[in-house]
Amino acid sequence: MSKLISYQTNMRVLSLLILMTLSGCEDKTATSQEIIAPPIIVEAISVKQESSYTVPREFVGLIQAKQQSNLGSEVSGKVQQILVNSGDKVQKGDPLLILDTELLTIEATQLVAQQQQIQAELDLVEQNLQRQVRLKQKGFAADIEIDNLNSNKKSLLANKQQLFAHLAANQFHQSKSTITAPYSGVISERFISIGDMVNTGSPTFTLLANQQTEAHIGIPIKYANHLRQQARWSIQIDNKMHIATLLNQGSNVDLSSRSVELRFSLPDQNHMPLNGELAYLQYQDTHHQNGYWLPLSALTEGYQGVWNVFVAAKNPTKSNYKIERRTVQVLYTNGKQAFISGAITESDRIIKNGVHRIVAGQDVQLKADSSHPHTNVEV
């Protein structure tokens, strides 16, 4: 019985030794596999130093007609007839609105009748005056009678002249009762309806000239001088680019927006922009500073807002490369690339993408220098 127990104990010890031996072999095999694993393949790019970078900017403004008038009436009256409406094109001198002239016509008739009455009185005075002159020549008339007739004649002539002035004013008012277009253009707004009473100076229509339109664009003060010195200005209207001409360089600063308003003329075209339409002035803001363009995929964020790139440096003891971390400053991004400055040179090989898969000090192999075709772990 004791021999059987001793035999079982020996078998258990032997089984444990075998398991321990097998486990040790597996650990050595795993360690050996980790040691001989080839470095991952990465894609690196070289960069070229630039002396400046350009930031595209847009400044928004409005399209305005070269001439815009609120047409008012020079006389008061009731609207009798409207000849145009909003959106109608008119030529210079075309009638737009007619006021009721009935009262003016009645007044003109009265003035003409008064003129006729005064003329009759003048004729009578003139006849009496001639009679008194003949009587005086015969010694039967006094000088006082002739003087009275001459005074009466002068008074009637003055009244006649006054009536002529009143009649001229009446005719002027009648002519101004029809509002005409002072220049060719388009009616943009109408403010009155038939039957409305119009006072002197009250606006009736807004007339926009159909001549060359202008773009009025506010520019921040710090960009105004650079824009004035340009030889070419591009303005985008309704997704179409137009080459504009600078009309004035701006002399006042808007107190609310702190901007300078520049006026640009637009080229003649078949379809003129609408009054009030938005216009965008394109401006290339150039910053003179040395740096490099990199794809955004090459950047990784470090501590406290610092940006880093990874550089593949030649490993002096091996045929592969070792990853180095370099700190850079991002000066500008356009959504796809970043203009950066920092501790890199044109000879550096910068990791293009997959920077989240690598760390500083890691051994890598460049894609172009790959000597392990079977290793397909590409970053």
Short mmCIF file of C-alpha atoms in Angstrom, two decimals:
data_model
loop_
_atom_site.label_atom_id
_atom_site.label_comp_id
_atom_site.label_asym_id
_atom_site.label_seq_id
_atom_site.Cartn_x
_atom_site.Cartn_y
_atom_site.Cartn_z
CA MET A 1 0.00 0.00 0.00
CA SER A 2 2.81 2.41 0.88
CA LYS A 3 4.52 1.59 -2.44
CA LEU A 4 1.35 2.52 -4.35
CA ILE A 5 1.10 5.90 -2.60
CA SER A 6 4.78 6.62 -3.29
CA TYR A 7 4.30 5.75 -6.96
CA GLN A 8 1.33 8.11 -7.33
CA THR A 9 3.24 10.92 -5.67
CA ASN A 10 6.17 10.48 -8.04
CA MET A 11 3.84 10.58 -11.06
CA ARG A 12 2.32 13.85 -9.88
CA VAL A 13 5.74 15.44 -9.44
CA LEU A 14 6.75 14.23 -12.90
CA SER A 15 3.55 15.77 -14.43
CA LEU A 16 4.28 19.11 -12.77
CA LEU A 17 7.83 19.11 -14.09
CA ILE A 18 6.60 18.43 -17.63
CA LEU A 19 4.02 21.27 -17.42
CA MET A 20 6.66 23.67 -16.10
CA THR A 21 9.03 22.71 -18.90
CA LEU A 22 6.35 23.22 -21.58
CA SER A 23 5.37 26.60 -20.08
CA GLY A 24 8.98 27.76 -20.11
CA CYS A 25 9.32 26.79 -23.76
CA GLU A 26 6.21 28.82 -24.67
CA ASP A 27 7.55 31.90 -22.85
CA LYS A 28 10.89 31.65 -24.66
CA THR A 29 9.12 31.20 -27.98
CA ALA A 30 6.91 34.30 -27.38
CA THR A 31 9.93 36.35 -26.28
CA SER A 32 11.81 35.22 -29.34
CA GLN A 33 8.87 36.24 -31.59
CA GLU A 34 8.71 39.69 -29.99
CA ILE A 35 12.39 40.28 -30.52
CA ILE A 36 12.41 39.34 -34.17
CA ALA A 37 9.19 41.24 -35.10
CA PRO A 38 10.09 43.72 -37.90
CA PRO A 39 9.42 47.48 -37.45
CA ILE A 40 6.21 48.84 -38.90
CA ILE A 41 6.25 50.65 -42.23
CA VAL A 42 5.44 54.38 -42.26
CA GLU A 43 5.05 56.93 -45.03
CA ALA A 44 7.24 60.02 -44.77
CA ILE A 45 7.42 63.23 -46.79
CA SER A 46 9.96 65.99 -47.26
CA VAL A 47 8.95 69.63 -47.00
CA LYS A 48 10.13 72.82 -48.68
CA GLN A 49 10.55 76.04 -46.77
CA GLU A 50 8.35 78.93 -47.89
CA SER A 51 9.01 82.60 -47.19
CA SER A 52 5.32 83.54 -46.80
CA TYR A 53 1.80 82.22 -46.72
CA THR A 54 -1.46 83.70 -48.02
CA VAL A 55 -4.79 83.84 -46.20
CA PRO A 56 -7.83 84.36 -48.48
CA ARG A 57 -10.30 86.85 -47.03
CA GLU A 58 -13.73 88.17 -48.03
CA PHE A 59 -15.29 91.54 -47.27
CA VAL A 60 -19.02 91.86 -47.82
CA GLY A 61 -20.92 94.88 -49.14
CA LEU A 62 -24.00 95.84 -51.14
CA ILE A 63 -24.77 96.55 -54.77
CA GLN A 64 -26.15 100.04 -55.27
CA ALA A 65 -27.38 101.83 -58.37
CA LYS A 66 -25.18 104.66 -59.56
CA GLN A 67 -28.19 106.98 -59.15
CA GLN A 68 -31.13 106.41 -56.82
CA SER A 69 -33.87 109.01 -56.38
CA ASN A 70 -37.02 109.27 -54.33
CA LEU A 71 -39.16 111.25 -56.76
CA GLY A 72 -41.34 113.82 -55.00
CA SER A 73 -44.00 116.17 -56.28
CA GLU A 74 -43.25 119.87 -56.59
CA VAL A 75 -46.94 120.72 -56.08
CA SER A 76 -49.72 119.43 -53.87
CA GLY A 77 -52.72 117.62 -55.26
CA LYS A 78 -54.77 114.45 -55.52
CA VAL A 79 -53.44 111.48 -57.51
CA GLN A 80 -55.55 111.10 -60.65
CA GLN A 81 -53.56 108.61 -62.71
CA ILE A 82 -50.57 106.29 -62.15
CA LEU A 83 -48.76 105.33 -65.34
CA VAL A 84 -46.04 102.98 -64.02
CA ASN A 85 -45.57 100.38 -61.33
CA SER A 86 -42.71 98.72 -59.44
CA GLY A 87 -40.30 96.95 -61.75
CA ASP A 88 -41.20 98.97 -64.86
CA LYS A 89 -38.40 100.34 -67.01
CA VAL A 90 -38.74 103.99 -68.01
CA GLN A 91 -36.88 106.41 -70.25
CA LYS A 92 -35.88 109.95 -69.42
CA GLY A 93 -38.91 112.23 -69.73
CA ASP A 94 -41.55 109.49 -69.54
CA PRO A 95 -44.65 110.51 -67.49
CA LEU A 96 -45.01 108.55 -64.27
CA LEU A 97 -47.86 110.19 -62.35
CA ILE A 98 -50.63 112.73 -63.07
CA LEU A 99 -52.29 114.82 -60.37
CA ASP A 100 -55.81 116.23 -60.56
CA THR A 101 -55.60 119.72 -62.19
CA GLU A 102 -59.30 120.69 -62.11
CA LEU A 103 -58.81 123.46 -59.52
CA LEU A 104 -55.80 124.78 -61.42
CA THR A 105 -57.84 124.88 -64.62
CA ILE A 106 -60.62 126.85 -62.89
CA GLU A 107 -58.07 129.24 -61.44
CA ALA A 108 -56.53 129.75 -64.88
CA THR A 109 -59.95 130.61 -66.29
CA GLN A 110 -60.48 133.20 -63.57
CA LEU A 111 -57.08 134.76 -64.21
CA VAL A 112 -57.76 135.04 -67.93
CA ALA A 113 -61.12 136.73 -67.21
CA GLN A 114 -59.43 139.20 -64.87
CA GLN A 115 -56.86 139.95 -67.55
CA GLN A 116 -59.64 140.68 -70.00
CA GLN A 117 -61.37 142.97 -67.49
CA ILE A 118 -58.21 144.94 -66.82
CA GLN A 119 -57.53 145.20 -70.54
CA ALA A 120 -61.02 146.70 -71.03
CA GLU A 121 -60.36 149.23 -68.26
CA LEU A 122 -57.03 150.06 -69.84
CA ASP A 123 -58.70 150.68 -73.18
CA LEU A 124 -61.19 153.05 -71.54
CA VAL A 125 -58.48 154.92 -69.64
CA GLU A 126 -56.42 155.22 -72.82
CA GLN A 127 -59.40 156.69 -74.72
CA ASN A 128 -60.13 159.22 -71.93
CA LEU A 129 -56.51 160.17 -71.79
CA GLN A 130 -56.36 160.88 -75.50
CA ARG A 131 -59.57 162.96 -75.24
CA GLN A 132 -58.18 165.04 -72.35
CA VAL A 133 -54.98 165.66 -74.28
CA ARG A 134 -56.92 167.03 -77.24
CA LEU A 135 -59.05 169.21 -74.94
CA LYS A 136 -55.96 170.57 -73.26
CA GLN A 137 -54.54 171.54 -76.61
CA LYS A 138 -57.70 173.64 -77.11
CA GLY A 139 -57.47 175.01 -73.55
CA PHE A 140 -60.51 173.21 -72.13
CA ALA A 141 -58.81 170.56 -69.88
CA ALA A 142 -56.81 170.79 -66.68
CA ASP A 143 -53.51 169.07 -66.06
CA ILE A 144 -54.93 167.34 -63.01
CA GLU A 145 -57.33 165.31 -65.09
CA ILE A 146 -54.51 164.08 -67.33
CA ASP A 147 -52.39 163.21 -64.27
CA ASN A 148 -55.22 161.15 -62.74
CA LEU A 149 -55.73 159.24 -65.95
CA ASN A 150 -51.98 158.50 -66.27
CA SER A 151 -51.88 157.25 -62.67
CA ASN A 152 -54.91 155.04 -63.26
CA LYS A 153 -53.29 153.66 -66.41
CA LYS A 154 -50.07 152.73 -64.55
CA SER A 155 -52.06 150.99 -61.81
CA LEU A 156 -54.00 148.94 -64.36
CA LEU A 157 -50.77 147.99 -66.15
CA ALA A 158 -49.29 146.82 -62.86
CA ASN A 159 -52.38 144.72 -62.13
CA LYS A 160 -52.18 143.28 -65.62
CA GLN A 161 -48.53 142.31 -65.07
CA GLN A 162 -49.42 140.72 -61.75
CA LEU A 163 -52.12 138.65 -63.42
CA PHE A 164 -49.62 137.51 -66.02
CA ALA A 165 -47.36 136.28 -63.20
CA HIS A 166 -50.26 134.47 -61.51
CA LEU A 167 -51.19 132.83 -64.79
CA ALA A 168 -47.57 131.75 -65.41
CA ALA A 169 -47.47 130.21 -61.92
CA ASN A 170 -50.75 128.43 -62.63
CA GLN A 171 -49.36 127.00 -65.88
CA PHE A 172 -46.19 125.94 -64.05
CA HIS A 173 -48.24 124.09 -61.43
CA GLN A 174 -50.23 122.38 -64.15
CA SER A 175 -47.05 121.25 -65.89
CA LYS A 176 -45.61 119.97 -62.57
CA SER A 177 -48.79 118.03 -61.91
CA THR A 178 -47.29 115.40 -64.21
CA ILE A 179 -44.21 113.77 -62.66
CA THR A 180 -41.70 112.62 -65.28
CA ALA A 181 -38.55 110.46 -65.09
CA PRO A 182 -35.42 112.62 -64.66
CA TYR A 183 -33.27 109.83 -66.17
CA SER A 184 -33.67 106.37 -67.63
CA GLY A 185 -33.99 103.59 -65.11
CA VAL A 186 -36.21 101.14 -63.27
CA ILE A 187 -39.01 101.89 -60.80
CA SER A 188 -38.04 99.99 -57.66
CA GLU A 189 -40.80 101.21 -55.30
CA ARG A 190 -44.17 102.94 -55.48
CA PHE A 191 -45.48 104.85 -52.47
CA ILE A 192 -48.86 106.18 -53.64
CA SER A 193 -52.23 104.99 -54.97
CA ILE A 194 -54.96 106.64 -56.98
CA GLY A 195 -56.93 109.12 -54.84
CA ASP A 196 -54.09 109.81 -52.40
CA MET A 197 -53.34 113.41 -51.50
CA VAL A 198 -49.74 114.28 -52.32
CA ASN A 199 -47.97 117.11 -50.51
CA THR A 200 -45.03 119.04 -51.86
CA GLY A 201 -41.88 116.94 -51.49
CA SER A 202 -43.68 113.72 -50.59
CA PRO A 203 -41.99 110.68 -52.21
CA THR A 204 -44.00 108.98 -54.93
CA PHE A 205 -41.55 106.54 -56.59
CA THR A 206 -37.99 105.29 -56.12
CA LEU A 207 -36.14 105.36 -59.44
CA LEU A 208 -32.90 103.43 -59.94
CA ALA A 209 -30.62 104.33 -62.82
CA ASN A 210 -30.06 101.48 -65.25
CA GLN A 211 -26.53 102.64 -65.84
CA GLN A 212 -23.43 100.98 -64.47
CA THR A 213 -23.95 99.66 -60.93
CA GLU A 214 -21.56 100.06 -58.02
CA ALA A 215 -20.45 97.90 -55.12
CA HIS A 216 -20.11 99.61 -51.73
CA ILE A 217 -17.92 97.48 -49.46
CA GLY A 218 -16.66 98.23 -45.95
CA ILE A 219 -13.00 97.34 -45.35
CA PRO A 220 -11.31 97.07 -41.92
CA ILE A 221 -8.82 99.88 -41.44
CA LYS A 222 -5.81 97.55 -41.22
CA TYR A 223 -6.49 96.17 -44.72
CA ALA A 224 -7.57 99.41 -46.41
CA ASN A 225 -4.08 100.63 -47.39
CA HIS A 226 -3.11 97.27 -48.92
CA LEU A 227 -6.33 97.11 -50.92
CA ARG A 228 -5.89 100.61 -52.28
CA GLN A 229 -2.48 99.67 -53.68
CA GLN A 230 -3.76 96.65 -55.60
CA ALA A 231 -3.91 96.77 -59.38
CA ARG A 232 -6.80 94.36 -59.67
CA TRP A 233 -9.93 93.77 -57.59
CA SER A 234 -12.16 90.71 -57.81
CA ILE A 235 -15.76 90.87 -56.57
CA GLN A 236 -18.06 87.85 -56.33
CA ILE A 237 -21.77 88.37 -56.93
CA ASP A 238 -24.17 85.44 -57.02
CA ASN A 239 -21.27 82.96 -57.37
CA LYS A 240 -19.85 84.87 -60.36
CA MET A 241 -16.54 86.70 -60.33
CA HIS A 242 -16.28 90.23 -61.72
CA ILE A 243 -13.20 92.39 -62.25
CA ALA A 244 -14.03 95.74 -60.64
CA THR A 245 -12.56 99.23 -60.78
CA LEU A 246 -11.90 101.24 -57.63
CA LEU A 247 -13.82 104.54 -57.79
CA ASN A 248 -12.82 106.10 -54.49
CA GLN A 249 -10.32 105.22 -51.80
CA GLY A 250 -12.50 106.09 -48.84
CA SER A 251 -11.95 109.10 -46.61
CA ASN A 252 -14.14 108.43 -43.57
CA VAL A 253 -14.19 105.70 -40.92
CA ASP A 254 -17.60 104.38 -39.97
CA LEU A 255 -17.92 104.92 -36.23
CA SER A 256 -20.05 101.83 -35.64
CA SER A 257 -18.16 99.27 -37.74
CA ARG A 258 -14.71 100.94 -37.70
CA SER A 259 -14.40 100.28 -41.41
CA VAL A 260 -13.67 102.37 -44.51
CA GLU A 261 -16.22 102.19 -47.32
CA LEU A 262 -14.74 101.71 -50.79
CA ARG A 263 -16.77 102.13 -53.99
CA PHE A 264 -16.17 99.86 -56.98
CA SER A 265 -17.69 100.08 -60.44
CA LEU A 266 -18.69 96.85 -62.15
CA PRO A 267 -18.28 96.09 -65.85
CA ASP A 268 -21.24 96.46 -68.20
CA GLN A 269 -23.09 93.19 -68.69
CA ASN A 270 -26.39 91.89 -69.98
CA HIS A 271 -27.79 91.04 -66.56
CA MET A 272 -26.94 93.77 -64.08
CA PRO A 273 -26.86 92.83 -60.38
CA LEU A 274 -29.93 93.80 -58.39
CA ASN A 275 -29.88 96.79 -56.10
CA GLY A 276 -29.19 95.58 -52.54
CA GLU A 277 -27.59 92.31 -53.65
CA LEU A 278 -24.59 91.11 -51.63
CA ALA A 279 -21.11 91.59 -53.09
CA TYR A 280 -17.96 89.88 -51.77
CA LEU A 281 -14.55 91.44 -52.31
CA GLN A 282 -11.82 88.79 -52.55
CA TYR A 283 -8.50 89.67 -50.90
CA GLN A 284 -5.30 87.64 -50.59
CA ASP A 285 -3.73 88.55 -47.26
CA THR A 286 -0.01 87.72 -47.52
CA HIS A 287 2.03 87.13 -44.34
CA HIS A 288 5.80 87.22 -44.77
CA GLN A 289 7.12 84.52 -42.46
CA ASN A 290 9.24 81.43 -43.05
CA GLY A 291 7.53 78.10 -42.60
CA TYR A 292 6.38 74.83 -44.15
CA TRP A 293 3.13 73.44 -45.52
CA LEU A 294 2.10 70.11 -44.00
CA PRO A 295 -1.03 67.98 -44.31
CA LEU A 296 -3.18 68.10 -41.19
CA SER A 297 -2.77 64.35 -40.83
CA ALA A 298 0.91 64.92 -39.95
CA LEU A 299 0.08 66.96 -36.84
CA THR A 300 -0.61 65.64 -33.37
CA GLU A 301 -1.66 67.66 -30.36
CA GLY A 302 0.68 67.70 -27.40
CA TYR A 303 0.42 69.04 -23.87
CA GLN A 304 -1.08 72.47 -23.15
CA GLY A 305 -2.07 73.15 -26.73
CA VAL A 306 1.36 72.46 -28.22
CA TRP A 307 1.46 70.80 -31.64
CA ASN A 308 3.96 68.12 -32.60
CA VAL A 309 5.14 66.29 -35.69
CA PHE A 310 7.04 63.01 -35.88
CA VAL A 311 10.31 62.85 -37.81
CA ALA A 312 11.92 59.62 -39.00
CA ALA A 313 15.61 59.99 -38.10
CA LYS A 314 18.22 57.57 -39.43
CA ASN A 315 19.21 55.01 -36.78
CA PRO A 316 23.05 54.95 -36.73
CA THR A 317 23.22 51.40 -35.35
CA LYS A 318 20.54 49.85 -37.54
CA SER A 319 19.26 50.01 -41.08
CA ASN A 320 15.89 51.38 -40.02
CA TYR A 321 14.70 54.74 -38.61
CA LYS A 322 13.80 55.98 -35.15
CA ILE A 323 10.87 58.27 -34.43
CA GLU A 324 11.64 61.73 -33.02
CA ARG A 325 9.05 64.21 -31.73
CA ARG A 326 9.41 67.83 -32.85
CA THR A 327 7.42 70.79 -31.49
CA VAL A 328 5.95 73.15 -34.08
CA GLN A 329 3.73 76.24 -34.16
CA VAL A 330 0.64 76.26 -36.36
CA LEU A 331 0.36 79.66 -38.09
CA TYR A 332 -2.57 78.99 -40.42
CA THR A 333 -4.79 76.14 -41.65
CA ASN A 334 -6.99 75.97 -44.72
CA GLY A 335 -8.91 72.82 -43.78
CA LYS A 336 -6.52 70.44 -45.54
CA GLN A 337 -3.06 71.81 -44.84
CA ALA A 338 -1.34 73.76 -42.11
CA PHE A 339 1.44 76.32 -42.41
CA ILE A 340 3.81 75.68 -39.52
CA SER A 341 7.15 76.80 -38.14
CA GLY A 342 9.36 75.06 -35.65
CA ALA A 343 12.19 72.61 -35.15
CA ILE A 344 12.17 70.99 -38.60
CA THR A 345 14.30 71.40 -41.73
CA GLU A 346 13.95 70.60 -45.41
CA SER A 347 16.10 67.46 -44.94
CA ASP A 348 13.78 65.96 -42.33
CA ARG A 349 11.49 63.08 -43.22
CA ILE A 350 8.16 63.87 -41.60
CA ILE A 351 5.59 61.17 -40.96
CA LYS A 352 2.66 61.97 -43.24
CA ASN A 353 -0.21 60.19 -41.48
CA GLY A 354 -1.07 57.62 -38.80
CA VAL A 355 0.71 59.57 -36.09
CA HIS A 356 -1.65 58.07 -33.49
CA ARG A 357 -0.02 54.67 -34.08
CA ILE A 358 3.55 55.67 -33.28
CA VAL A 359 5.48 57.14 -30.33
CA ALA A 360 8.82 58.87 -29.91
CA GLY A 361 11.75 56.42 -29.83
CA GLN A 362 9.95 53.74 -31.83
CA ASP A 363 11.83 51.97 -34.64
CA VAL A 364 10.12 52.23 -38.02
CA GLN A 365 10.86 51.50 -41.62
CA LEU A 366 10.08 53.99 -44.40
CA LYS A 367 7.69 52.84 -47.09
CA ALA A 368 10.13 53.55 -49.91
CA ASP A 369 12.96 51.68 -48.11
CA SER A 370 10.95 48.61 -47.16
CA SER A 371 13.06 45.39 -47.02
CA HIS A 372 10.35 43.22 -45.45
CA PRO A 373 7.65 42.77 -48.06
CA HIS A 374 5.72 40.42 -45.83
CA THR A 375 5.22 43.10 -43.18
CA ASN A 376 1.99 44.84 -44.19
CA VAL A 377 1.36 46.79 -40.99
CA GLU A 378 1.32 50.22 -42.72
CA VAL A 379 0.66 53.33 -40.62
#
